[in-house]
PDB file of C-alpha atoms in Angstrom:
ATOM      1  CA  MET A  24      97.954  76.588  58.436  1.00 62.00           C
ATOM      2  CA  GLY A  25      95.894  79.276  56.743  1.00 80.00           C
ATOM      3  CA  ILE A  26      92.431  80.099  58.038  1.00 90.00           C
ATOM      4  CA  LEU A  27      92.716  77.499  60.823  1.00 90.00           C
ATOM      5  CA  SER A  28      95.414  79.611  62.487  1.00 91.00           C
ATOM      6  CA  ILE A  29      92.592  81.831  63.756  1.00 94.00           C
ATOM      7  CA  PHE A  30      91.598  78.979  66.073  1.00 93.00           C
ATOM      8  CA  SER A  31      95.096  78.233  67.333  1.00 93.00           C
ATOM      9  CA  LYS A  32      97.221  79.797  70.057  1.00 93.00           C
ATOM     10  CA  ASP A  33      99.420  81.463  67.430  1.00 94.00           C
ATOM     11  CA  LYS A  34      99.753  85.178  68.128  1.00 94.00           C
ATOM     12  CA  SER A  35     102.309  86.428  65.611  1.00 94.00           C
ATOM     13  CA  PHE A  36     101.055  89.088  63.223  1.00 95.00           C
ATOM     14  CA  ALA A  37     103.717  87.971  60.758  1.00 93.00           C
ATOM     15  CA  LEU A  38     101.390  85.065  59.898  1.00 94.00           C
ATOM     16  CA  PRO A  39      99.300  85.638  56.756  1.00 94.00           C
ATOM     17  CA  VAL A  40      95.775  85.333  58.205  1.00 95.00           C
ATOM     18  CA  ILE A  41      96.302  86.452  61.817  1.00 96.00           C
ATOM     19  CA  GLY A  42      98.399  89.331  60.479  1.00 95.00           C
ATOM     20  CA  ASN A  43      96.029  90.399  57.721  1.00 96.00           C
ATOM     21  CA  PRO A  44      95.534  94.195  58.107  1.00 95.00           C
ATOM     22  CA  ILE A  45      92.082  94.205  56.500  1.00 97.00           C
ATOM     23  CA  LEU A  46      90.792  91.395  58.719  1.00 97.00           C
ATOM     24  CA  ASN A  47      92.139  93.115  61.832  1.00 97.00           C
ATOM     25  CA  LYS A  48      90.523  96.399  60.832  1.00 97.00           C
ATOM     26  CA  MET A  49      87.295  94.377  60.661  1.00 97.00           C
ATOM     27  CA  GLY A  50      87.957  93.088  64.215  1.00 97.00           C
ATOM     28  CA  LEU A  51      89.599  89.672  63.794  1.00 97.00           C
ATOM     29  CA  HIS A  52      91.915  90.119  66.782  1.00 98.00           C
ATOM     30  CA  VAL A  53      89.067  91.300  69.017  1.00 98.00           C
ATOM     31  CA  PHE A  54      86.934  88.344  67.857  1.00 98.00           C
ATOM     32  CA  ARG A  55      89.733  85.926  68.819  1.00 98.00           C
ATOM     33  CA  ILE A  56      89.870  87.488  72.296  1.00 98.00           C
ATOM     34  CA  TRP A  57      86.097  87.196  72.767  1.00 98.00           C
ATOM     35  CA  LEU A  58      86.017  83.583  71.572  1.00 97.00           C
ATOM     36  CA  ALA A  59      88.965  82.628  73.813  1.00 97.00           C
ATOM     37  CA  ASP A  60      87.191  84.050  76.863  1.00 98.00           C
ATOM     38  CA  LEU A  61      84.088  82.007  76.060  1.00 97.00           C
ATOM     39  CA  ALA A  62      86.146  78.828  75.569  1.00 97.00           C
ATOM     40  CA  LEU A  63      87.925  79.401  78.902  1.00 97.00           C
ATOM     41  CA  LYS A  64      84.597  79.429  80.765  1.00 96.00           C
ATOM     42  CA  LEU A  65      83.656  76.125  79.144  1.00 97.00           C
ATOM     43  CA  ARG A  66      87.038  74.539  79.931  1.00 97.00           C
ATOM     44  CA  ARG A  67      86.753  75.546  83.584  1.00 97.00           C
ATOM     45  CA  LEU A  68      83.434  73.740  83.755  1.00 96.00           C
ATOM     46  CA  GLN A  69      85.017  70.733  82.046  1.00 96.00           C
ATOM     47  CA  VAL A  70      87.989  70.374  84.413  1.00 95.00           C
ATOM     48  CA  SER A  71      86.467  71.554  87.706  1.00 92.00           C
ATOM     49  CA  GLY A  72      82.708  71.583  87.335  1.00 90.00           C
ATOM     50  CA  ILE A  73      81.218  74.078  89.764  1.00 87.00           C
ATOM     51  CA  ASN A  74      84.062  73.608  92.288  1.00 87.00           C
ATOM     52  CA  CYS A  75      85.469  77.112  92.241  1.00 94.00           C
ATOM     53  CA  PRO A  76      88.440  77.584  94.633  1.00 95.00           C
ATOM     54  CA  ASP A  77      88.202  80.284  97.290  1.00 95.00           C
ATOM     55  CA  GLU A  78      91.167  82.113  95.778  1.00 97.00           C
ATOM     56  CA  PHE A  79      89.407  82.648  92.449  1.00 97.00           C
ATOM     57  CA  SER A  80      87.399  85.703  93.463  1.00 97.00           C
ATOM     58  CA  GLU A  81      90.634  87.663  94.042  1.00 98.00           C
ATOM     59  CA  PHE A  82      92.220  86.259  90.885  1.00 98.00           C
ATOM     60  CA  HIS A  83      89.122  87.107  88.833  1.00 97.00           C
ATOM     61  CA  LYS A  84      89.147  90.689  90.129  1.00 97.00           C
ATOM     62  CA  TYR A  85      92.866  91.462  89.949  1.00 98.00           C
ATOM     63  CA  GLY A  86      94.453  88.834  87.682  1.00 98.00           C
ATOM     64  CA  VAL A  87      97.112  88.097  90.297  1.00 98.00           C
ATOM     65  CA  VAL A  88      97.168  86.422  93.714  1.00 98.00           C
ATOM     66  CA  THR A  89      99.912  86.018  96.315  1.00 98.00           C
ATOM     67  CA  LEU A  90      99.409  83.118  98.711  1.00 98.00           C
ATOM     68  CA  GLU A  91     101.739  83.376 101.711  1.00 98.00           C
ATOM     69  CA  ASN A  92     102.814  80.442 103.904  1.00 98.00           C
ATOM     70  CA  PHE A  93     101.631  78.061 101.228  1.00 98.00           C
ATOM     71  CA  LEU A  94     103.271  75.020 102.836  1.00 98.00           C
ATOM     72  CA  PRO A  95     103.710  74.076 106.513  1.00 98.00           C
ATOM     73  CA  LYS A  96     107.150  75.144 107.738  1.00 98.00           C
ATOM     74  CA  ILE A  97     108.590  71.627 108.143  1.00 98.00           C
ATOM     75  CA  GLU A  98     107.461  70.657 104.640  1.00 98.00           C
ATOM     76  CA  PHE A  99     108.776  73.921 103.206  1.00 98.00           C
ATOM     77  CA  ASP A 100     112.191  73.530 104.876  1.00 98.00           C
ATOM     78  CA  LYS A 101     112.610  70.022 103.404  1.00 98.00           C
ATOM     79  CA  LEU A 102     111.649  71.319  99.979  1.00 98.00           C
ATOM     80  CA  VAL A 103     114.139  74.206 100.119  1.00 98.00           C
ATOM     81  CA  THR A 104     116.965  71.908 101.243  1.00 98.00           C
ATOM     82  CA  GLU A 105     116.274  69.500  98.387  1.00 98.00           C
ATOM     83  CA  ILE A 106     116.030  72.186  95.703  1.00 98.00           C
ATOM     84  CA  LYS A 107     119.085  74.150  96.814  1.00 98.00           C
ATOM     85  CA  SER A 108     121.101  70.941  96.876  1.00 98.00           C
ATOM     86  CA  THR A 109     119.949  70.132  93.336  1.00 98.00           C
ATOM     87  CA  MET A 110     120.774  73.617  92.074  1.00 98.00           C
ATOM     88  CA  LYS A 111     124.181  73.588  93.771  1.00 97.00           C
ATOM     89  CA  ASP A 112     125.127  70.255  92.195  1.00 97.00           C
ATOM     90  CA  VAL A 113     124.177  71.498  88.726  1.00 97.00           C
ATOM     91  CA  ASP A 114     125.789  74.920  89.138  1.00 96.00           C
ATOM     92  CA  ASN A 115     129.088  73.453  90.380  1.00 96.00           C
ATOM     93  CA  LYS A 116     129.359  71.453  87.164  1.00 95.00           C
ATOM     94  CA  ASN A 117     127.870  74.081  84.853  1.00 93.00           C
ATOM     95  CA  SER A 118     129.058  77.573  85.643  1.00 88.00           C
ATOM     96  CA  ILE A 119     127.133  80.548  84.323  1.00 85.00           C
ATOM     97  CA  GLN A 120     128.272  81.517  80.848  1.00 85.00           C
ATOM     98  CA  ASN A 121     127.037  84.173  78.466  1.00 85.00           C
ATOM     99  CA  TYR A 122     126.420  83.007  74.901  1.00 84.00           C
ATOM    100  CA  GLY A 123     126.717  86.523  73.481  1.00 82.00           C
ATOM    101  CA  GLU A 124     123.102  86.715  72.299  1.00 86.00           C
ATOM    102  CA  GLU A 125     121.108  89.920  72.267  1.00 85.00           C
ATOM    103  CA  GLY A 126     117.501  90.227  73.349  1.00 85.00           C
ATOM    104  CA  PHE A 127     115.391  87.082  73.767  1.00 87.00           C
ATOM    105  CA  GLY A 128     117.889  84.234  73.511  1.00 90.00           C
ATOM    106  CA  GLU A 129     117.689  80.627  72.342  1.00 93.00           C
ATOM    107  CA  LYS A 130     117.340  77.652  74.674  1.00 95.00           C
ATOM    108  CA  HIS A 131     120.656  75.941  75.426  1.00 96.00           C
ATOM    109  CA  VAL A 132     119.546  72.455  76.415  1.00 96.00           C
ATOM    110  CA  TYR A 133     121.465  70.055  78.676  1.00 96.00           C
ATOM    111  CA  ASP A 134     120.641  66.791  80.431  1.00 96.00           C
ATOM    112  CA  TRP A 135     119.838  68.726  83.639  1.00 97.00           C
ATOM    113  CA  GLY A 136     117.608  71.376  82.024  1.00 97.00           C
ATOM    114  CA  PHE A 137     118.371  74.474  79.972  1.00 97.00           C
ATOM    115  CA  ASP A 138     119.677  78.039  80.006  1.00 97.00           C
ATOM    116  CA  ARG A 139     118.071  80.972  78.206  1.00 96.00           C
ATOM    117  CA  TYR A 140     119.080  84.614  78.301  1.00 95.00           C
ATOM    118  CA  ASP A 141     116.998  87.775  78.269  1.00 95.00           C
ATOM    119  CA  GLY A 142     119.685  90.282  77.388  1.00 94.00           C
ATOM    120  CA  ASP A 143     122.390  89.676  79.995  1.00 94.00           C
ATOM    121  CA  THR A 144     119.922  88.158  82.471  1.00 95.00           C
ATOM    122  CA  LEU A 145     120.085  84.372  82.780  1.00 95.00           C
ATOM    123  CA  ASN A 146     117.055  82.113  83.136  1.00 97.00           C
ATOM    124  CA  ARG A 147     118.260  78.703  84.359  1.00 97.00           C
ATOM    125  CA  PHE A 148     115.684  75.909  84.402  1.00 98.00           C
ATOM    126  CA  TYR A 149     116.434  72.643  86.217  1.00 98.00           C
ATOM    127  CA  LYS A 150     114.501  69.450  85.518  1.00 98.00           C
ATOM    128  CA  ILE A 151     112.362  68.034  88.315  1.00 98.00           C
ATOM    129  CA  LYS A 152     113.203  64.338  88.589  1.00 97.00           C
ATOM    130  CA  PRO A 153     111.311  61.425  90.188  1.00 96.00           C
ATOM    131  CA  GLN A 154     113.852  61.214  93.032  1.00 97.00           C
ATOM    132  CA  HIS A 155     113.059  64.804  94.073  1.00 98.00           C
ATOM    133  CA  SER A 156     110.553  63.551  96.622  1.00 98.00           C
ATOM    134  CA  SER A 157     109.766  66.861  98.339  1.00 98.00           C
ATOM    135  CA  THR A 158     109.316  68.629  95.003  1.00 98.00           C
ATOM    136  CA  GLN A 159     107.091  65.823  93.739  1.00 98.00           C
ATOM    137  CA  LYS A 160     105.009  66.179  96.874  1.00 98.00           C
ATOM    138  CA  PHE A 161     104.596  69.891  96.123  1.00 98.00           C
ATOM    139  CA  LEU A 162     103.463  69.136  92.568  1.00 98.00           C
ATOM    140  CA  ASN A 163     100.853  66.748  93.947  1.00 97.00           C
ATOM    141  CA  ASN A 164      99.584  69.265  96.512  1.00 98.00           C
ATOM    142  CA  PRO A 165      95.759  69.162  96.212  1.00 97.00           C
ATOM    143  CA  ARG A 166      95.389  72.897  96.826  1.00 97.00           C
ATOM    144  CA  LEU A 167      97.939  73.732  94.132  1.00 98.00           C
ATOM    145  CA  GLN A 168      96.259  71.412  91.646  1.00 97.00           C
ATOM    146  CA  GLY A 169      92.774  72.738  92.373  1.00 96.00           C
ATOM    147  CA  ILE A 170      93.820  76.368  92.000  1.00 97.00           C
ATOM    148  CA  THR A 171      95.867  75.991  88.823  1.00 97.00           C
ATOM    149  CA  ARG A 172      93.327  73.689  87.194  1.00 96.00           C
ATOM    150  CA  TYR A 173      90.513  76.226  87.601  1.00 97.00           C
ATOM    151  CA  PHE A 174      92.574  79.353  86.933  1.00 98.00           C
ATOM    152  CA  SER A 175      94.033  77.984  83.684  1.00 97.00           C
ATOM    153  CA  GLY A 176      91.074  75.874  82.610  1.00 97.00           C
ATOM    154  CA  THR A 177      93.173  72.784  82.002  1.00 96.00           C
ATOM    155  CA  TYR A 178      94.206  69.574  83.769  1.00 95.00           C
ATOM    156  CA  HIS A 179      97.233  69.502  86.030  1.00 95.00           C
ATOM    157  CA  ASP A 180     100.414  68.581  84.144  1.00 95.00           C
ATOM    158  CA  PRO A 181     103.618  68.183  86.225  1.00 95.00           C
ATOM    159  CA  SER A 182     105.745  68.468  83.080  1.00 95.00           C
ATOM    160  CA  LYS A 183     104.923  72.190  82.978  1.00 96.00           C
ATOM    161  CA  TYR A 184     106.949  72.785  86.166  1.00 98.00           C
ATOM    162  CA  ASP A 185     110.687  73.428  86.563  1.00 98.00           C
ATOM    163  CA  LEU A 186     113.084  74.523  89.244  1.00 98.00           C
ATOM    164  CA  TYR A 187     114.070  78.049  88.267  1.00 98.00           C
ATOM    165  CA  LYS A 188     116.867  80.472  88.979  1.00 98.00           C
ATOM    166  CA  LEU A 189     116.751  84.005  87.613  1.00 97.00           C
ATOM    167  CA  HIS A 190     120.210  85.612  87.670  1.00 96.00           C
ATOM    168  CA  HIS A 191     120.082  89.333  86.863  1.00 95.00           C
ATOM    169  CA  GLY A 192     122.764  90.671  84.551  1.00 93.00           C
ATOM    170  CA  SER A 193     123.917  94.114  83.510  1.00 91.00           C
ATOM    171  CA  GLU A 194     121.433  96.476  81.876  1.00 90.00           C
ATOM    172  CA  GLN A 195     124.117  98.711  80.359  1.00 88.00           C
ATOM    173  CA  LYS A 196     124.828  97.076  76.980  1.00 86.00           C
ATOM    174  CA  ASN A 197     122.349  94.207  76.633  1.00 91.00           C
ATOM    175  CA  ALA A 198     119.165  95.053  78.515  1.00 92.00           C
ATOM    176  CA  ASP A 199     116.578  92.529  79.678  1.00 94.00           C
ATOM    177  CA  SER A 200     113.468  92.974  77.504  1.00 92.00           C
ATOM    178  CA  GLN A 201     111.334  91.307  80.192  1.00 95.00           C
ATOM    179  CA  LYS A 202     111.783  94.486  82.250  1.00 96.00           C
ATOM    180  CA  ILE A 203     109.647  96.353  79.685  1.00 96.00           C
ATOM    181  CA  ILE A 204     105.910  96.347  80.476  1.00 97.00           C
ATOM    182  CA  HIS A 205     104.117  93.855  78.239  1.00 97.00           C
ATOM    183  CA  ARG A 206     101.415  91.255  78.012  1.00 97.00           C
ATOM    184  CA  ASP A 207     102.310  87.744  76.826  1.00 96.00           C
ATOM    185  CA  THR A 208      99.115  86.536  75.189  1.00 96.00           C
ATOM    186  CA  PHE A 209      95.797  87.700  73.743  1.00 97.00           C
ATOM    187  CA  HIS A 210      94.026  84.965  75.734  1.00 97.00           C
ATOM    188  CA  SER A 211      94.109  84.201  79.447  1.00 97.00           C
ATOM    189  CA  ALA A 212      96.963  81.962  80.575  1.00 97.00           C
ATOM    190  CA  ILE A 213      98.892  81.703  83.825  1.00 98.00           C
ATOM    191  CA  LYS A 214     102.419  81.770  85.131  1.00 98.00           C
ATOM    192  CA  LEU A 215     103.281  80.866  88.695  1.00 98.00           C
ATOM    193  CA  TRP A 216     106.306  81.209  90.923  1.00 98.00           C
ATOM    194  CA  TYR A 217     106.612  79.472  94.263  1.00 98.00           C
ATOM    195  CA  PHE A 218     109.400  81.456  95.894  1.00 98.00           C
ATOM    196  CA  LEU A 219     111.939  79.650  98.056  1.00 98.00           C
ATOM    197  CA  GLU A 220     113.630  82.798  99.393  1.00 98.00           C
ATOM    198  CA  ASP A 221     112.454  86.304 100.206  1.00 98.00           C
ATOM    199  CA  VAL A 222     112.183  88.504  97.121  1.00 98.00           C
ATOM    200  CA  GLU A 223     113.128  92.103  97.873  1.00 97.00           C
ATOM    201  CA  GLU A 224     113.323  95.115  95.554  1.00 97.00           C
ATOM    202  CA  LYS A 225     117.009  94.379  94.920  1.00 97.00           C
ATOM    203  CA  ASN A 226     116.026  90.963  93.517  1.00 97.00           C
ATOM    204  CA  GLY A 227     113.773  92.448  90.842  1.00 96.00           C
ATOM    205  CA  PRO A 228     110.330  91.343  92.043  1.00 97.00           C
ATOM    206  CA  PHE A 229     107.452  90.590  89.708  1.00 98.00           C
ATOM    207  CA  HIS A 230     105.504  93.684  88.656  1.00 98.00           C
ATOM    208  CA  TYR A 231     101.855  93.495  87.601  1.00 98.00           C
ATOM    209  CA  ALA A 232      99.054  95.938  86.841  1.00 98.00           C
ATOM    210  CA  PRO A 233      96.088  94.440  88.737  1.00 97.00           C
ATOM    211  CA  GLY A 234      92.872  94.347  86.730  1.00 97.00           C
ATOM    212  CA  THR A 235      94.496  94.604  83.310  1.00 98.00           C
ATOM    213  CA  HIS A 236      93.708  90.992  82.457  1.00 98.00           C
ATOM    214  CA  LYS A 237      90.103  92.083  81.875  1.00 97.00           C
ATOM    215  CA  MET A 238      88.973  93.386  78.517  1.00 97.00           C
ATOM    216  CA  SER A 239      87.412  96.793  79.122  1.00 96.00           C
ATOM    217  CA  LYS A 240      86.084  98.847  76.214  1.00 96.00           C
ATOM    218  CA  LYS A 241      89.261 100.967  76.226  1.00 96.00           C
ATOM    219  CA  ARG A 242      91.467  97.883  76.377  1.00 97.00           C
ATOM    220  CA  LEU A 243      89.690  96.175  73.480  1.00 97.00           C
ATOM    221  CA  ASN A 244      90.047  99.336  71.421  1.00 97.00           C
ATOM    222  CA  TRP A 245      93.759  99.413  72.313  1.00 97.00           C
ATOM    223  CA  GLU A 246      94.122  95.744  71.320  1.00 97.00           C
ATOM    224  CA  LYS A 247      92.417  96.407  67.989  1.00 97.00           C
ATOM    225  CA  ASN A 248      94.621  99.392  67.201  1.00 97.00           C
ATOM    226  CA  ARG A 249      97.767  97.484  68.132  1.00 96.00           C
ATOM    227  CA  SER A 250      96.676  94.498  66.019  1.00 97.00           C
ATOM    228  CA  ILE A 251      96.291  96.744  62.987  1.00 96.00           C
ATOM    229  CA  GLN A 252      99.711  98.287  63.600  1.00 96.00           C
ATOM    230  CA  ALA A 253     101.358  94.882  64.167  1.00 96.00           C
ATOM    231  CA  SER A 254      99.711  93.535  60.989  1.00 95.00           C
ATOM    232  CA  GLN A 255     101.132  96.361  58.939  1.00 93.00           C
ATOM    233  CA  GLU A 256     104.604  95.874  60.443  1.00 90.00           C
ATOM    234  CA  ASN A 257     104.594  92.018  60.499  1.00 84.00           C
ATOM    235  CA  LYS A 258     105.386  91.997  64.221  1.00 86.00           C
ATOM    236  CA  GLY A 259     104.951  89.443  66.992  1.00 87.00           C
ATOM    237  CA  GLY A 260     102.005  89.335  69.356  1.00 88.00           C
ATOM    238  CA  ALA A 261     103.546  90.004  72.805  1.00 91.00           C
ATOM    239  CA  PHE A 262     102.603  93.673  72.894  1.00 96.00           C
ATOM    240  CA  ARG A 263     104.675  96.230  74.818  1.00 96.00           C
ATOM    241  CA  ILE A 264     103.233  99.314  76.493  1.00 96.00           C
ATOM    242  CA  SER A 265     104.695 102.389  78.183  1.00 95.00           C
ATOM    243  CA  GLU A 266     103.765 103.208  81.773  1.00 94.00           C
ATOM    244  CA  SER A 267     102.095 106.467  80.710  1.00 94.00           C
ATOM    245  CA  GLU A 268     100.072 104.627  78.046  1.00 95.00           C
ATOM    246  CA  LEU A 269      99.101 102.030  80.610  1.00 96.00           C
ATOM    247  CA  ASN A 270      97.944 104.709  83.032  1.00 94.00           C
ATOM    248  CA  ASN A 271      95.902 106.379  80.284  1.00 93.00           C
ATOM    249  CA  LEU A 272      93.990 103.129  79.746  1.00 93.00           C
ATOM    250  CA  GLY A 273      92.803 103.474  83.322  1.00 91.00           C
ATOM    251  CA  ASP A 274      92.423  99.732  83.943  1.00 91.00           C
ATOM    252  CA  GLY A 275      95.192  99.390  86.536  1.00 91.00           C
ATOM    253  CA  GLN A 276      98.598 100.729  87.523  1.00 95.00           C
ATOM    254  CA  LEU A 277     101.824  98.772  87.704  1.00 97.00           C
ATOM    255  CA  LYS A 278     102.539  97.399  91.187  1.00 97.00           C
ATOM    256  CA  SER A 279     105.612  95.684  92.637  1.00 98.00           C
ATOM    257  CA  PHE A 280     105.171  92.317  94.366  1.00 98.00           C
ATOM    258  CA  PRO A 281     108.079  91.710  96.768  1.00 98.00           C
ATOM    259  CA  VAL A 282     107.199  88.573  98.744  1.00 98.00           C
ATOM    260  CA  LYS A 283     108.380  86.381 101.579  1.00 98.00           C
ATOM    261  CA  ALA A 284     109.735  82.883 101.086  1.00 98.00           C
ATOM    262  CA  ASN A 285     107.024  80.194 100.958  1.00 98.00           C
ATOM    263  CA  THR A 286     104.753  82.441  98.856  1.00 98.00           C
ATOM    264  CA  LEU A 287     102.982  81.270  95.717  1.00 98.00           C
ATOM    265  CA  VAL A 288     102.372  83.979  93.104  1.00 98.00           C
ATOM    266  CA  ILE A 289      99.982  83.266  90.230  1.00 98.00           C
ATOM    267  CA  ALA A 290      99.256  85.764  87.456  1.00 98.00           C
ATOM    268  CA  ASP A 291      97.121  85.913  84.335  1.00 98.00           C
ATOM    269  CA  ILE A 292      99.748  86.891  81.776  1.00 98.00           C
ATOM    270  CA  ARG A 293      97.222  88.642  79.546  1.00 98.00           C
ATOM    271  CA  GLY A 294      97.491  91.365  82.163  1.00 98.00           C
ATOM    272  CA  PHE A 295     100.338  93.843  81.825  1.00 98.00           C
ATOM    273  CA  HIS A 296     103.453  92.888  83.749  1.00 98.00           C
ATOM    274  CA  CYS A 297     107.245  92.944  83.758  1.00 97.00           C
ATOM    275  CA  ARG A 298     110.304  92.097  85.841  1.00 96.00           C
ATOM    276  CA  GLY A 299     111.381  94.742  88.283  1.00 96.00           C
ATOM    277  CA  ALA A 300     114.748  96.474  88.084  1.00 93.00           C
ATOM    278  CA  ALA A 301     117.349  94.566  90.101  1.00 95.00           C
ATOM    279  CA  LEU A 302     120.893  94.851  91.303  1.00 94.00           C
ATOM    280  CA  GLU A 303     123.360  93.057  89.047  1.00 93.00           C
ATOM    281  CA  HIS A 304     124.095  89.416  90.022  1.00 93.00           C
ATOM    282  CA  GLN A 305     121.057  89.172  92.314  1.00 96.00           C
ATOM    283  CA  ASP A 306     119.057  85.920  92.129  1.00 96.00           C
ATOM    284  CA  ARG A 307     115.473  84.789  92.474  1.00 97.00           C
ATOM    285  CA  ILE A 308     114.865  81.054  93.005  1.00 98.00           C
ATOM    286  CA  SER A 309     111.499  79.357  92.706  1.00 98.00           C
ATOM    287  CA  ILE A 310     109.428  76.520  91.352  1.00 98.00           C
ATOM    288  CA  TYR A 311     108.031  77.894  88.105  1.00 98.00           C
ATOM    289  CA  ALA A 312     105.291  76.965  85.653  1.00 98.00           C
ATOM    290  CA  ASN A 313     104.067  78.511  82.434  1.00 97.00           C
ATOM    291  CA  ILE A 314     100.603  77.073  81.736  1.00 97.00           C
ATOM    292  CA  ARG A 315      99.200  78.058  78.351  1.00 95.00           C
ATOM    293  CA  PRO A 316      96.478  75.704  77.118  1.00 94.00           C
ATOM    294  CA  SER A 317      95.191  76.088  73.596  1.00 94.00           C
ATOM    295  CA  PRO A 318      92.619  78.895  73.842  1.00 96.00           C
ATOM    296  CA  TYR A 319      89.939  77.205  71.732  1.00 96.00           C
ATOM    297  CA  LEU A 320      90.219  73.448  72.309  1.00 93.00           C
ATOM    298  CA  PHE A 321      88.746  71.416  75.129  1.00 92.00           C
ATOM    299  CA  ALA A 322      91.207  70.480  77.867  1.00 91.00           C
ATOM    300  CA  PHE A 323      93.251  67.298  77.494  1.00 85.00           C
ATOM    301  CA  ASN A 324      94.490  65.293  80.457  1.00 84.00           C
ATOM    302  CA  ALA A 325      98.153  64.871  79.517  1.00 74.00           C
ATOM    303  CA  GLY A 326      98.834  62.491  82.409  1.00 67.00           C
ATOM    304  CA  LYS A 327      96.082  60.080  81.391  1.00 69.00           C
ATOM    305  CA  LEU A 328      97.064  60.293  77.725  1.00 66.00           C
ATOM    306  CA  LYS A 329     100.691  59.441  78.550  1.00 67.00           C
ATOM    307  CA  SER A 330      99.574  56.556  80.761  1.00 65.00           C
ATOM    308  CA  LEU A 331      97.312  55.235  78.009  1.00 56.00           C
ATOM    309  CA  ALA A 332     100.102  55.537  75.441  1.00 60.00           C
ATOM    310  CA  LYS A 333     102.415  53.477  77.669  1.00 62.00           C
ATOM    311  CA  LYS A 334      99.771  50.761  78.091  1.00 63.00           C
ATOM    312  CA  LEU A 335      99.101  50.602  74.346  1.00 65.00           C
ATOM    313  CA  SER A 336     102.831  50.492  73.616  1.00 60.00           C
ATOM    314  CA  PHE A 337     103.279  47.648  76.111  1.00 50.00           C
ATOM    315  CA  LYS A 338     100.436  45.667  74.567  1.00 48.00           C
ATOM    316  CA  VAL A 339     101.883  46.074  71.101  1.00 40.00           C
TER     317      VAL A 339
END
């Protein structure tokens, strides 16, 4: 891909241009961050105009929002019943198995979804199907669509959502790397979890350092130094950080987010975050989405493109 990789969402410093030590000493990584922030502002105007949701002021300030009682109780209860029934049917036929992988595991894909391990911790993703009427109703919730569209700067795409069970494993021999403080991307992107049960400390709640999604002078200097180091070592781009190093940056301290059922949590994953420590075999169940639009392209409406493709295919 060469020079064009600069304008992609690639983040690995093992790539020849993105990982060029001389270019990163000159500020390539910092330039990519600045340009991505500018493009995000333009995409938000494209997909939402000036219709900024009320929740954005908190998200803009902290990089994370927790929205309690997101659905009316009757609607929520129907949704939980449907999802738990779906998960139970799948789990009864597909018991949890460990594939013996270390670290960040491969996807093991099935007709119902896929499994992926972080150490001994299982991530089980279940497909959302058309017959899941209550879940489909959630995906078409106007408030959800308005918030995620503006926060991410891209059009709503239901294919980004899955039913999700996180099953914590042992940390003794094969630790979960997601429990180390890190940031996922150099550009702003969002993850969301709509929790179907209470998440307590024993369940390993989401941890986030509010405010660390913003690029302060200290943070940009840290990003530049880490980009130079990663370039020299041919490393990936999901940078780790120690809690003491995070505190020295002074942008925000790590905070635990235990929540009640029927709470939507949305976070900018450029901010520093991690999974909390959990008791072995504890679960978290949610509707999950990982929304990472290309940082430099205009937004594409995947739904309309798919619909158009079907029409063109039918005409042919």
